[in-house]
Amino acid sequence: MRMRAAVLEEFGQPLVVQELELQDPRPGEVLVRLVACGVCHTDMYTASGADPSGYAPAVLGHEGAGVVEKVGEGVTSVAEGDHVVTLFSPQCGECVHCVDPRTNLCMAIRAEQNLGHLPDGTVRLSRPDGEEIRHFMGTSTFAEYTVMPEIALAKIDPEAPLEGACLFACGLSTGLGAAMNTAKVQPGTTCVVFGAGMVGLGAVAGCRLQGAERIICVDLSDDRLELARGQGATDLMKADENTVERILETTDGGFGADYTFEATGNVKVMQQAVEAARMAWGLCTVAGVAGKGETLDIIPRWLITGRRVAGSSFGGVKGREGVPKLVDLWMQGEIDVDPFISHRITLDEVNRGFDLMEAQDGIRSVIEF
Ligand code: CU
Ligand code: ZN
């Protein structure tokens, strides 16, 4: 079929929206009509060329939600008309990690996905002249339609508006899951969230849902801090060079927080998040994605005295079972998603979505198809 998609043609250049050919789903694959897609920092990072494992030409986008149009042979868990959220982190249900409750890092299709292929090693995307185009993160949702493996689709409540549901495909679930799955925040505790972007705001909401008593949110922007208050932050702190000292002063006995969360991707902030965690048992969860090759400095004494550091990819959420549950929490009124959608744009305006993100204007631009 013919459809329109935003193609990364050349690193460092704007994406080019154009007509592409999309082949029918093969066995185990599903054709999805996208209804909404968030514009995420990872898309921009790849488009910039800063990611050494990036490739082009490819259709970017990974924060999608839509409706199943057609299923390939053998697909049983979704059917035409189902509402789905796309998963860059699939859940095959069978690999060594899928059968273990401790992790969501499904190994089933990693190698081919990292090469821009669908699981069978081929692509469904091409130009009208036949030149192949690669899939990004196994999702390629900056497009009117996409073909994805069945194991990378989460079937959600059809009542959930897809413009909000798409945010659960990446940043929002990452933040919620960091607090709920990775850290497993205990009731009555003190939490600090560094960064009030999509991931940080999700972490604030996750800490609140877990029953934290104090949630300190740190950011550079007053506007974002106000959004954090709306998600349940009890203390708002403008970041400066004394952030760690100020956190220690305000916590019980000057010890630091029971849980800290890093949601900026800045390695200096990660260091602060470790240092703001309480001695003896403080847990620092790193949910932000640092640039490739960057390293994190930690003084070993911080660890010897009982602080712990955990990493969290997609919030540790096993996508196919976890994302529908998070969407249900939203539908039950437990999470307020609307404030995260700061701009609604068209597919043709996708580069404007990058510009807005670069200017730190708002939390998320959502493409509506
Ligand atoms: Cu993302
Ligand atoms: Zn798996």
mmCIF file of C-alpha atoms and ligand atoms in Angstrom:
data_model
loop_
_atom_site.group_PDB
_atom_site.id
_atom_site.type_symbol
_atom_site.label_atom_id
_atom_site.label_comp_id
_atom_site.label_asym_id
_atom_site.label_seq_id
_atom_site.Cartn_x
_atom_site.Cartn_y
_atom_site.Cartn_z
ATOM 1 C CA MET A 1 0.000 0.000 0.000
ATOM 2 C CA ARG A 2 0.986 3.639 -0.415
ATOM 3 C CA MET A 3 1.255 5.846 2.650
ATOM 4 C CA ARG A 4 3.006 8.944 3.880
ATOM 5 C CA ALA A 5 5.921 8.798 6.289
ATOM 6 C CA ALA A 6 8.703 11.018 7.677
ATOM 7 C CA VAL A 7 12.046 9.689 6.457
ATOM 8 C CA LEU A 8 15.448 10.354 7.991
ATOM 9 C CA GLU A 9 17.360 10.791 4.716
ATOM 10 C CA GLU A 10 20.528 12.374 6.029
ATOM 11 C CA PHE A 11 21.813 12.868 9.569
ATOM 12 C CA GLY A 12 21.591 16.448 10.780
ATOM 13 C CA GLN A 13 18.976 17.353 8.158
ATOM 14 C CA PRO A 14 15.212 17.772 8.595
ATOM 15 C CA LEU A 15 13.103 14.652 8.093
ATOM 16 C CA VAL A 16 11.455 14.462 4.662
ATOM 17 C CA VAL A 17 7.757 13.568 4.574
ATOM 18 C CA GLN A 18 7.019 11.535 1.456
ATOM 19 C CA GLU A 19 5.001 8.685 -0.022
ATOM 20 C CA LEU A 20 6.378 5.228 0.659
ATOM 21 C CA GLU A 21 5.324 1.719 -0.185
ATOM 22 C CA LEU A 22 4.431 -0.534 2.768
ATOM 23 C CA GLN A 23 4.167 -4.286 2.219
ATOM 24 C CA ASP A 24 1.491 -6.443 3.809
ATOM 25 C CA PRO A 25 2.203 -8.035 7.197
ATOM 26 C CA ARG A 26 3.964 -11.410 6.997
ATOM 27 C CA PRO A 27 3.391 -14.259 9.469
ATOM 28 C CA GLY A 28 3.512 -12.978 13.048
ATOM 29 C CA GLU A 29 3.201 -9.355 11.900
ATOM 30 C CA VAL A 30 0.456 -6.754 12.117
ATOM 31 C CA LEU A 31 -0.518 -3.716 10.034
ATOM 32 C CA VAL A 32 -1.359 -0.756 12.284
ATOM 33 C CA ARG A 33 -2.983 2.526 11.226
ATOM 34 C CA LEU A 34 -1.380 5.199 13.413
ATOM 35 C CA VAL A 35 -3.735 7.690 15.057
ATOM 36 C CA ALA A 36 -1.226 9.514 17.262
ATOM 37 C CA CYS A 37 2.510 9.556 17.876
ATOM 38 C CA GLY A 38 4.634 11.494 20.357
ATOM 39 C CA VAL A 39 7.879 13.140 19.256
ATOM 40 C CA CYS A 40 10.581 11.878 21.620
ATOM 41 C CA HIS A 41 14.140 12.950 22.344
ATOM 42 C CA THR A 42 15.456 9.606 21.067
ATOM 43 C CA ASP A 43 14.057 10.339 17.600
ATOM 44 C CA MET A 44 15.815 13.710 17.579
ATOM 45 C CA TYR A 45 19.049 12.220 18.915
ATOM 46 C CA THR A 46 19.105 9.650 16.117
ATOM 47 C CA ALA A 47 18.181 12.246 13.488
ATOM 48 C CA SER A 48 21.053 14.468 14.628
ATOM 49 C CA GLY A 49 23.583 11.738 13.814
ATOM 50 C CA ALA A 50 24.982 11.756 17.357
ATOM 51 C CA ASP A 51 24.091 8.083 17.842
ATOM 52 C CA PRO A 52 26.896 6.002 16.300
ATOM 53 C CA SER A 53 24.529 3.062 15.815
ATOM 54 C CA GLY A 54 21.977 5.140 13.898
ATOM 55 C CA TYR A 55 21.185 4.342 10.265
ATOM 56 C CA ALA A 56 19.497 6.024 7.302
ATOM 57 C CA PRO A 57 17.323 6.114 5.304
ATOM 58 C CA ALA A 58 14.807 5.074 7.920
ATOM 59 C CA VAL A 59 11.331 6.015 9.119
ATOM 60 C CA LEU A 60 11.722 7.348 12.677
ATOM 61 C CA GLY A 61 9.113 7.426 15.449
ATOM 62 C CA HIS A 62 8.463 5.017 18.316
ATOM 63 C CA GLU A 63 5.788 6.580 20.510
ATOM 64 C CA GLY A 64 2.760 5.422 18.557
ATOM 65 C CA ALA A 65 -0.834 4.424 19.169
ATOM 66 C CA GLY A 66 -3.315 3.262 16.580
ATOM 67 C CA VAL A 67 -5.765 0.708 15.311
ATOM 68 C CA VAL A 68 -5.053 -2.763 13.922
ATOM 69 C CA GLU A 69 -5.972 -2.863 10.220
ATOM 70 C CA LYS A 70 -4.834 -6.318 9.223
ATOM 71 C CA VAL A 71 -3.032 -9.260 10.814
ATOM 72 C CA GLY A 72 -0.564 -11.697 9.259
ATOM 73 C CA GLU A 73 -0.735 -15.472 9.391
ATOM 74 C CA GLY A 74 -0.680 -16.985 12.861
ATOM 75 C CA VAL A 75 -1.432 -13.751 14.724
ATOM 76 C CA THR A 76 -3.886 -14.517 17.517
ATOM 77 C CA SER A 77 -3.439 -11.952 20.297
ATOM 78 C CA VAL A 78 -4.675 -8.920 18.341
ATOM 79 C CA ALA A 79 -7.384 -8.578 15.708
ATOM 80 C CA GLU A 80 -8.622 -5.995 13.238
ATOM 81 C CA GLY A 81 -10.081 -3.001 15.073
ATOM 82 C CA ASP A 82 -8.093 -3.459 18.289
ATOM 83 C CA HIS A 83 -6.501 -0.345 19.760
ATOM 84 C CA VAL A 84 -2.773 -0.775 20.341
ATOM 85 C CA VAL A 85 0.290 1.004 21.712
ATOM 86 C CA THR A 86 3.569 0.322 19.895
ATOM 87 C CA LEU A 87 6.439 -1.199 21.891
ATOM 88 C CA PHE A 88 10.083 -0.629 21.003
ATOM 89 C CA SER A 89 10.714 -3.104 23.805
ATOM 90 C CA PRO A 90 8.658 -6.191 22.890
ATOM 91 C CA GLN A 91 7.476 -9.062 25.068
ATOM 92 C CA CYS A 92 7.760 -12.435 23.387
ATOM 93 C CA GLY A 93 6.785 -14.229 26.578
ATOM 94 C CA GLU A 94 9.266 -17.042 25.978
ATOM 95 C CA CYS A 95 12.857 -15.820 26.115
ATOM 96 C CA VAL A 96 15.079 -16.068 29.194
ATOM 97 C CA HIS A 97 14.167 -12.530 30.255
ATOM 98 C CA CYS A 98 10.456 -12.678 29.458
ATOM 99 C CA VAL A 99 9.969 -15.673 31.758
ATOM 100 C CA ASP A 100 11.821 -13.897 34.587
ATOM 101 C CA PRO A 101 9.768 -11.425 36.632
ATOM 102 C CA ARG A 102 12.856 -9.284 37.357
ATOM 103 C CA THR A 103 13.300 -7.779 33.904
ATOM 104 C CA ASN A 104 11.537 -6.529 30.778
ATOM 105 C CA LEU A 105 14.536 -6.803 28.457
ATOM 106 C CA CYS A 106 13.060 -9.218 25.895
ATOM 107 C CA MET A 107 15.802 -10.747 23.773
ATOM 108 C CA ALA A 108 13.619 -12.146 20.991
ATOM 109 C CA ILE A 109 14.207 -9.662 18.162
ATOM 110 C CA ARG A 110 17.021 -7.415 19.395
ATOM 111 C CA ALA A 111 19.672 -8.155 16.797
ATOM 112 C CA GLU A 112 17.464 -7.554 13.745
ATOM 113 C CA GLN A 113 15.691 -4.610 15.377
ATOM 114 C CA ASN A 114 19.031 -2.865 15.952
ATOM 115 C CA LEU A 115 19.780 -3.261 12.245
ATOM 116 C CA GLY A 116 16.478 -1.662 11.241
ATOM 117 C CA HIS A 117 14.890 -4.930 10.164
ATOM 118 C CA LEU A 118 11.742 -6.762 11.154
ATOM 119 C CA PRO A 119 12.393 -10.077 12.965
ATOM 120 C CA ASP A 120 12.827 -12.105 9.752
ATOM 121 C CA GLY A 121 15.707 -9.866 8.687
ATOM 122 C CA THR A 122 13.862 -7.993 5.946
ATOM 123 C CA VAL A 123 12.017 -4.673 5.662
ATOM 124 C CA ARG A 124 8.442 -3.799 4.637
ATOM 125 C CA LEU A 125 9.244 -0.182 3.758
ATOM 126 C CA SER A 126 10.465 1.024 0.379
ATOM 127 C CA ARG A 127 10.372 4.016 -1.943
ATOM 128 C CA PRO A 128 8.050 3.841 -4.961
ATOM 129 C CA ASP A 129 11.145 2.957 -7.078
ATOM 130 C CA GLY A 130 11.848 -0.051 -4.855
ATOM 131 C CA GLU A 131 14.761 1.237 -2.763
ATOM 132 C CA GLU A 132 14.475 -0.243 0.705
ATOM 133 C CA ILE A 133 13.955 1.939 3.789
ATOM 134 C CA ARG A 134 14.753 0.676 7.253
ATOM 135 C CA HIS A 135 12.514 0.485 10.321
ATOM 136 C CA PHE A 136 13.566 2.517 13.393
ATOM 137 C CA MET A 137 13.366 0.788 16.817
ATOM 138 C CA GLY A 138 11.128 -1.828 15.243
ATOM 139 C CA THR A 139 8.304 0.731 15.258
ATOM 140 C CA SER A 140 8.648 3.476 12.560
ATOM 141 C CA THR A 141 5.595 5.355 13.759
ATOM 142 C CA PHE A 142 6.209 8.716 12.044
ATOM 143 C CA ALA A 143 3.975 7.256 9.336
ATOM 144 C CA GLU A 144 0.312 6.800 8.531
ATOM 145 C CA TYR A 145 0.753 3.029 8.774
ATOM 146 C CA THR A 146 3.346 0.644 10.114
ATOM 147 C CA VAL A 147 3.951 -3.108 10.072
ATOM 148 C CA MET A 148 5.197 -4.489 13.379
ATOM 149 C CA PRO A 149 5.664 -7.849 15.056
ATOM 150 C CA GLU A 150 2.679 -9.015 17.081
ATOM 151 C CA ILE A 151 4.939 -9.313 20.165
ATOM 152 C CA ALA A 152 5.598 -5.544 20.013
ATOM 153 C CA LEU A 153 1.989 -4.406 20.309
ATOM 154 C CA ALA A 154 0.113 -3.800 23.565
ATOM 155 C CA LYS A 155 -3.661 -4.069 23.243
ATOM 156 C CA ILE A 156 -5.330 -1.345 25.305
ATOM 157 C CA ASP A 157 -8.800 -0.223 26.422
ATOM 158 C CA PRO A 158 -10.550 1.027 23.267
ATOM 159 C CA GLU A 159 -12.092 3.849 25.321
ATOM 160 C CA ALA A 160 -8.674 5.400 25.965
ATOM 161 C CA PRO A 161 -8.026 8.401 23.672
ATOM 162 C CA LEU A 162 -5.113 7.416 21.438
ATOM 163 C CA GLU A 163 -3.539 10.931 21.600
ATOM 164 C CA GLY A 164 -2.855 10.276 25.265
ATOM 165 C CA ALA A 165 -2.269 6.546 24.953
ATOM 166 C CA CYS A 166 0.745 7.082 22.675
ATOM 167 C CA LEU A 167 2.650 8.645 25.566
ATOM 168 C CA PHE A 168 2.598 5.249 27.294
ATOM 169 C CA ALA A 169 4.698 3.900 24.415
ATOM 170 C CA CYS A 170 7.820 5.537 25.825
ATOM 171 C CA GLY A 171 8.463 8.368 28.289
ATOM 172 C CA LEU A 172 5.424 8.151 30.523
ATOM 173 C CA SER A 173 5.686 4.397 31.128
ATOM 174 C CA THR A 174 9.440 4.804 31.646
ATOM 175 C CA GLY A 175 8.864 7.266 34.476
ATOM 176 C CA LEU A 176 5.905 5.492 36.059
ATOM 177 C CA GLY A 177 7.701 2.154 35.867
ATOM 178 C CA ALA A 178 10.937 3.517 37.334
ATOM 179 C CA ALA A 179 9.031 4.329 40.535
ATOM 180 C CA MET A 180 6.570 1.436 40.517
ATOM 181 C CA ASN A 181 8.639 -1.474 39.146
ATOM 182 C CA THR A 182 12.326 -0.667 39.401
ATOM 183 C CA ALA A 183 12.454 1.203 42.713
ATOM 184 C CA LYS A 184 9.189 -0.208 44.098
ATOM 185 C CA VAL A 185 8.783 2.954 46.198
ATOM 186 C CA GLN A 186 7.409 2.183 49.653
ATOM 187 C CA PRO A 187 4.599 4.193 51.296
ATOM 188 C CA GLY A 188 5.605 7.038 53.592
ATOM 189 C CA THR A 189 9.049 7.557 52.048
ATOM 190 C CA THR A 190 10.868 10.582 50.637
ATOM 191 C CA CYS A 191 11.628 10.661 46.917
ATOM 192 C CA VAL A 192 13.574 13.085 44.722
ATOM 193 C CA VAL A 193 12.994 13.276 40.987
ATOM 194 C CA PHE A 194 15.663 15.058 38.926
ATOM 195 C CA GLY A 195 14.125 16.435 35.738
ATOM 196 C CA ALA A 196 10.482 17.288 35.033
ATOM 197 C CA GLY A 197 10.249 16.216 31.418
ATOM 198 C CA MET A 198 8.048 13.341 30.298
ATOM 199 C CA VAL A 199 10.041 10.687 32.193
ATOM 200 C CA GLY A 200 10.458 12.746 35.374
ATOM 201 C CA LEU A 201 6.790 13.730 35.511
ATOM 202 C CA GLY A 202 5.894 10.066 35.073
ATOM 203 C CA ALA A 203 8.234 9.209 37.956
ATOM 204 C CA VAL A 204 6.563 11.853 40.152
ATOM 205 C CA ALA A 205 3.171 10.321 39.356
ATOM 206 C CA GLY A 206 4.558 6.842 40.049
ATOM 207 C CA CYS A 207 5.941 7.903 43.451
ATOM 208 C CA ARG A 208 2.541 9.387 44.319
ATOM 209 C CA LEU A 209 0.719 6.205 43.262
ATOM 210 C CA GLN A 210 3.103 4.206 45.480
ATOM 211 C CA GLY A 211 2.180 6.346 48.484
ATOM 212 C CA ALA A 212 5.380 8.366 48.933
ATOM 213 C CA GLU A 213 5.044 11.020 51.617
ATOM 214 C CA ARG A 214 7.375 13.615 50.110
ATOM 215 C CA ILE A 215 8.188 13.997 46.448
ATOM 216 C CA ILE A 216 10.827 16.631 45.745
ATOM 217 C CA CYS A 217 11.095 17.533 42.069
ATOM 218 C CA VAL A 218 14.181 19.346 40.743
ATOM 219 C CA ASP A 219 14.280 21.162 37.424
ATOM 220 C CA LEU A 220 15.541 24.371 35.793
ATOM 221 C CA SER A 221 12.119 25.487 34.558
ATOM 222 C CA ASP A 222 9.348 26.971 36.716
ATOM 223 C CA ASP A 223 6.736 25.901 34.167
ATOM 224 C CA ARG A 224 7.818 22.273 34.296
ATOM 225 C CA LEU A 225 7.988 22.359 38.089
ATOM 226 C CA GLU A 226 4.362 23.553 38.132
ATOM 227 C CA LEU A 227 3.451 20.508 36.030
ATOM 228 C CA ALA A 228 5.277 18.339 38.561
ATOM 229 C CA ARG A 229 3.103 19.815 41.310
ATOM 230 C CA GLY A 230 0.070 18.736 39.299
ATOM 231 C CA GLN A 231 1.411 15.176 39.244
ATOM 232 C CA GLY A 232 1.890 15.081 43.009
ATOM 233 C CA ALA A 233 5.247 16.711 43.781
ATOM 234 C CA THR A 234 5.179 18.122 47.317
ATOM 235 C CA ASP A 235 8.401 20.186 47.060
ATOM 236 C CA LEU A 236 9.588 22.067 43.981
ATOM 237 C CA MET A 237 13.275 22.895 43.707
ATOM 238 C CA LYS A 238 14.971 25.048 41.093
ATOM 239 C CA ALA A 239 18.227 23.284 40.165
ATOM 240 C CA ASP A 240 21.501 25.089 40.912
ATOM 241 C CA GLU A 241 25.072 24.178 41.899
ATOM 242 C CA ASN A 242 23.958 23.499 45.501
ATOM 243 C CA THR A 243 21.069 21.186 44.662
ATOM 244 C CA VAL A 244 22.468 18.206 46.562
ATOM 245 C CA GLU A 245 23.216 20.226 49.728
ATOM 246 C CA ARG A 246 19.728 21.720 49.646
ATOM 247 C CA ILE A 247 18.151 18.275 49.324
ATOM 248 C CA LEU A 248 20.208 16.918 52.216
ATOM 249 C CA GLU A 249 19.224 19.906 54.385
ATOM 250 C CA THR A 250 15.544 19.376 53.794
ATOM 251 C CA THR A 251 15.509 15.614 54.437
ATOM 252 C CA ASP A 252 15.152 13.979 57.818
ATOM 253 C CA GLY A 253 18.429 14.176 59.758
ATOM 254 C CA GLY A 254 20.192 15.582 56.687
ATOM 255 C CA PHE A 255 20.712 12.072 55.369
ATOM 256 C CA GLY A 256 19.128 12.364 51.924
ATOM 257 C CA ALA A 257 16.182 10.681 50.255
ATOM 258 C CA ASP A 258 15.006 7.076 50.392
ATOM 259 C CA TYR A 259 14.662 7.077 46.598
ATOM 260 C CA THR A 260 16.094 9.324 43.909
ATOM 261 C CA PHE A 261 15.311 9.243 40.202
ATOM 262 C CA GLU A 262 17.411 10.634 37.378
ATOM 263 C CA ALA A 263 15.326 11.639 34.372
ATOM 264 C CA THR A 264 17.478 14.065 32.398
ATOM 265 C CA GLY A 265 20.097 11.849 30.767
ATOM 266 C CA ASN A 266 22.805 14.238 31.993
ATOM 267 C CA VAL A 267 25.644 12.317 33.690
ATOM 268 C CA LYS A 268 26.365 15.223 36.074
ATOM 269 C CA VAL A 269 22.760 15.070 37.234
ATOM 270 C CA MET A 270 23.060 11.281 37.625
ATOM 271 C CA GLN A 271 25.961 11.912 39.971
ATOM 272 C CA GLN A 272 23.817 14.339 41.992
ATOM 273 C CA ALA A 273 21.025 11.766 42.104
ATOM 274 C CA VAL A 274 23.438 9.229 43.628
ATOM 275 C CA GLU A 275 24.724 11.763 46.160
ATOM 276 C CA ALA A 276 21.202 12.829 47.185
ATOM 277 C CA ALA A 277 20.235 9.242 47.999
ATOM 278 C CA ARG A 278 20.223 8.421 51.685
ATOM 279 C CA MET A 279 23.191 6.599 53.180
ATOM 280 C CA ALA A 280 22.457 3.037 54.371
ATOM 281 C CA TRP A 281 19.608 2.283 51.979
ATOM 282 C CA GLY A 282 18.972 5.101 49.486
ATOM 283 C CA LEU A 283 18.255 3.813 46.007
ATOM 284 C CA CYS A 284 19.089 5.914 42.948
ATOM 285 C CA THR A 285 17.238 4.837 39.803
ATOM 286 C CA VAL A 286 18.720 6.030 36.522
ATOM 287 C CA ALA A 287 15.938 6.354 33.947
ATOM 288 C CA GLY A 288 17.414 9.095 31.746
ATOM 289 C CA VAL A 289 19.378 8.035 28.684
ATOM 290 C CA ALA A 290 22.921 9.426 28.544
ATOM 291 C CA GLY A 291 24.757 10.014 25.279
ATOM 292 C CA LYS A 292 26.626 6.968 23.941
ATOM 293 C CA GLY A 293 30.107 6.722 25.396
ATOM 294 C CA GLU A 294 29.487 9.034 28.340
ATOM 295 C CA THR A 295 30.516 7.771 31.770
ATOM 296 C CA LEU A 296 29.153 8.296 35.256
ATOM 297 C CA ASP A 297 31.523 9.311 38.085
ATOM 298 C CA ILE A 298 30.632 7.830 41.438
ATOM 299 C CA ILE A 299 32.864 8.080 44.497
ATOM 300 C CA PRO A 300 32.977 4.464 45.782
ATOM 301 C CA ARG A 301 32.441 5.678 49.344
ATOM 302 C CA TRP A 302 28.903 6.622 48.351
ATOM 303 C CA LEU A 303 28.246 2.977 47.611
ATOM 304 C CA ILE A 304 30.160 1.456 50.524
ATOM 305 C CA THR A 305 27.956 3.481 52.847
ATOM 306 C CA GLY A 306 24.888 1.775 51.506
ATOM 307 C CA ARG A 307 23.593 3.780 48.583
ATOM 308 C CA ARG A 308 22.501 1.704 45.622
ATOM 309 C CA VAL A 309 22.171 2.479 41.941
ATOM 310 C CA ALA A 310 19.674 0.814 39.613
ATOM 311 C CA GLY A 311 19.088 1.246 35.910
ATOM 312 C CA SER A 312 15.655 1.204 34.366
ATOM 313 C CA SER A 313 14.851 0.700 30.699
ATOM 314 C CA PHE A 314 11.238 1.484 29.775
ATOM 315 C CA GLY A 315 10.593 1.549 33.513
ATOM 316 C CA GLY A 316 11.100 -2.205 33.725
ATOM 317 C CA VAL A 317 7.604 -2.503 32.221
ATOM 318 C CA LYS A 318 6.906 -5.750 30.401
ATOM 319 C CA GLY A 319 5.064 -3.968 27.640
ATOM 320 C CA ARG A 320 2.274 -6.275 26.549
ATOM 321 C CA GLU A 321 0.979 -6.905 30.050
ATOM 322 C CA GLY A 322 2.169 -3.708 31.765
ATOM 323 C CA VAL A 323 1.162 -0.931 29.361
ATOM 324 C CA PRO A 324 -2.561 -1.881 29.311
ATOM 325 C CA LYS A 325 -2.561 -1.770 33.131
ATOM 326 C CA LEU A 326 -0.996 1.694 33.179
ATOM 327 C CA VAL A 327 -3.554 2.873 30.612
ATOM 328 C CA ASP A 328 -6.277 1.484 32.902
ATOM 329 C CA LEU A 329 -4.892 3.555 35.801
ATOM 330 C CA TRP A 330 -5.219 6.606 33.562
ATOM 331 C CA MET A 331 -8.800 5.673 32.664
ATOM 332 C CA GLN A 332 -9.566 5.262 36.379
ATOM 333 C CA GLY A 333 -8.438 8.850 36.940
ATOM 334 C CA GLU A 334 -5.228 7.925 38.788
ATOM 335 C CA ILE A 335 -2.919 9.592 36.241
ATOM 336 C CA ASP A 336 -3.545 12.963 34.579
ATOM 337 C CA VAL A 337 -2.166 12.660 31.044
ATOM 338 C CA ASP A 338 -3.578 15.762 29.313
ATOM 339 C CA PRO A 339 -1.009 18.223 30.747
ATOM 340 C CA PHE A 340 1.784 16.272 29.014
ATOM 341 C CA ILE A 341 0.436 17.053 25.538
ATOM 342 C CA SER A 342 1.734 20.551 24.926
ATOM 343 C CA HIS A 343 1.439 20.720 21.129
ATOM 344 C CA ARG A 344 -0.695 18.858 18.628
ATOM 345 C CA ILE A 345 0.911 18.803 15.193
ATOM 346 C CA THR A 346 0.509 17.115 11.820
ATOM 347 C CA LEU A 347 2.926 14.626 10.273
ATOM 348 C CA ASP A 348 4.138 17.403 7.955
ATOM 349 C CA GLU A 349 5.098 19.448 11.018
ATOM 350 C CA VAL A 350 7.300 16.723 12.518
ATOM 351 C CA ASN A 351 10.438 18.869 12.249
ATOM 352 C CA ARG A 352 8.631 21.592 14.176
ATOM 353 C CA GLY A 353 8.169 18.966 16.887
ATOM 354 C CA PHE A 354 11.984 18.649 17.025
ATOM 355 C CA ASP A 355 12.367 22.465 17.120
ATOM 356 C CA LEU A 356 9.929 22.747 20.023
ATOM 357 C CA MET A 357 11.809 20.032 21.899
ATOM 358 C CA GLU A 358 15.150 21.738 21.271
ATOM 359 C CA ALA A 359 13.674 24.995 22.582
ATOM 360 C CA GLN A 360 12.379 23.044 25.625
ATOM 361 C CA ASP A 361 8.911 24.359 24.777
ATOM 362 C CA GLY A 362 6.386 22.112 26.489
ATOM 363 C CA ILE A 363 6.575 18.428 27.403
ATOM 364 C CA ARG A 364 5.392 16.560 24.319
ATOM 365 C CA SER A 365 4.367 17.347 20.777
ATOM 366 C CA VAL A 366 1.927 14.730 19.568
ATOM 367 C CA ILE A 367 1.423 14.073 15.875
ATOM 368 C CA GLU A 368 -2.230 13.477 15.061
ATOM 369 C CA PHE A 369 -2.870 11.614 11.840
HETATM 370 CU CU CU B 1 11.147 7.691 23.383
HETATM 371 ZN ZN ZN B 2 11.147 -12.180 25.256
#
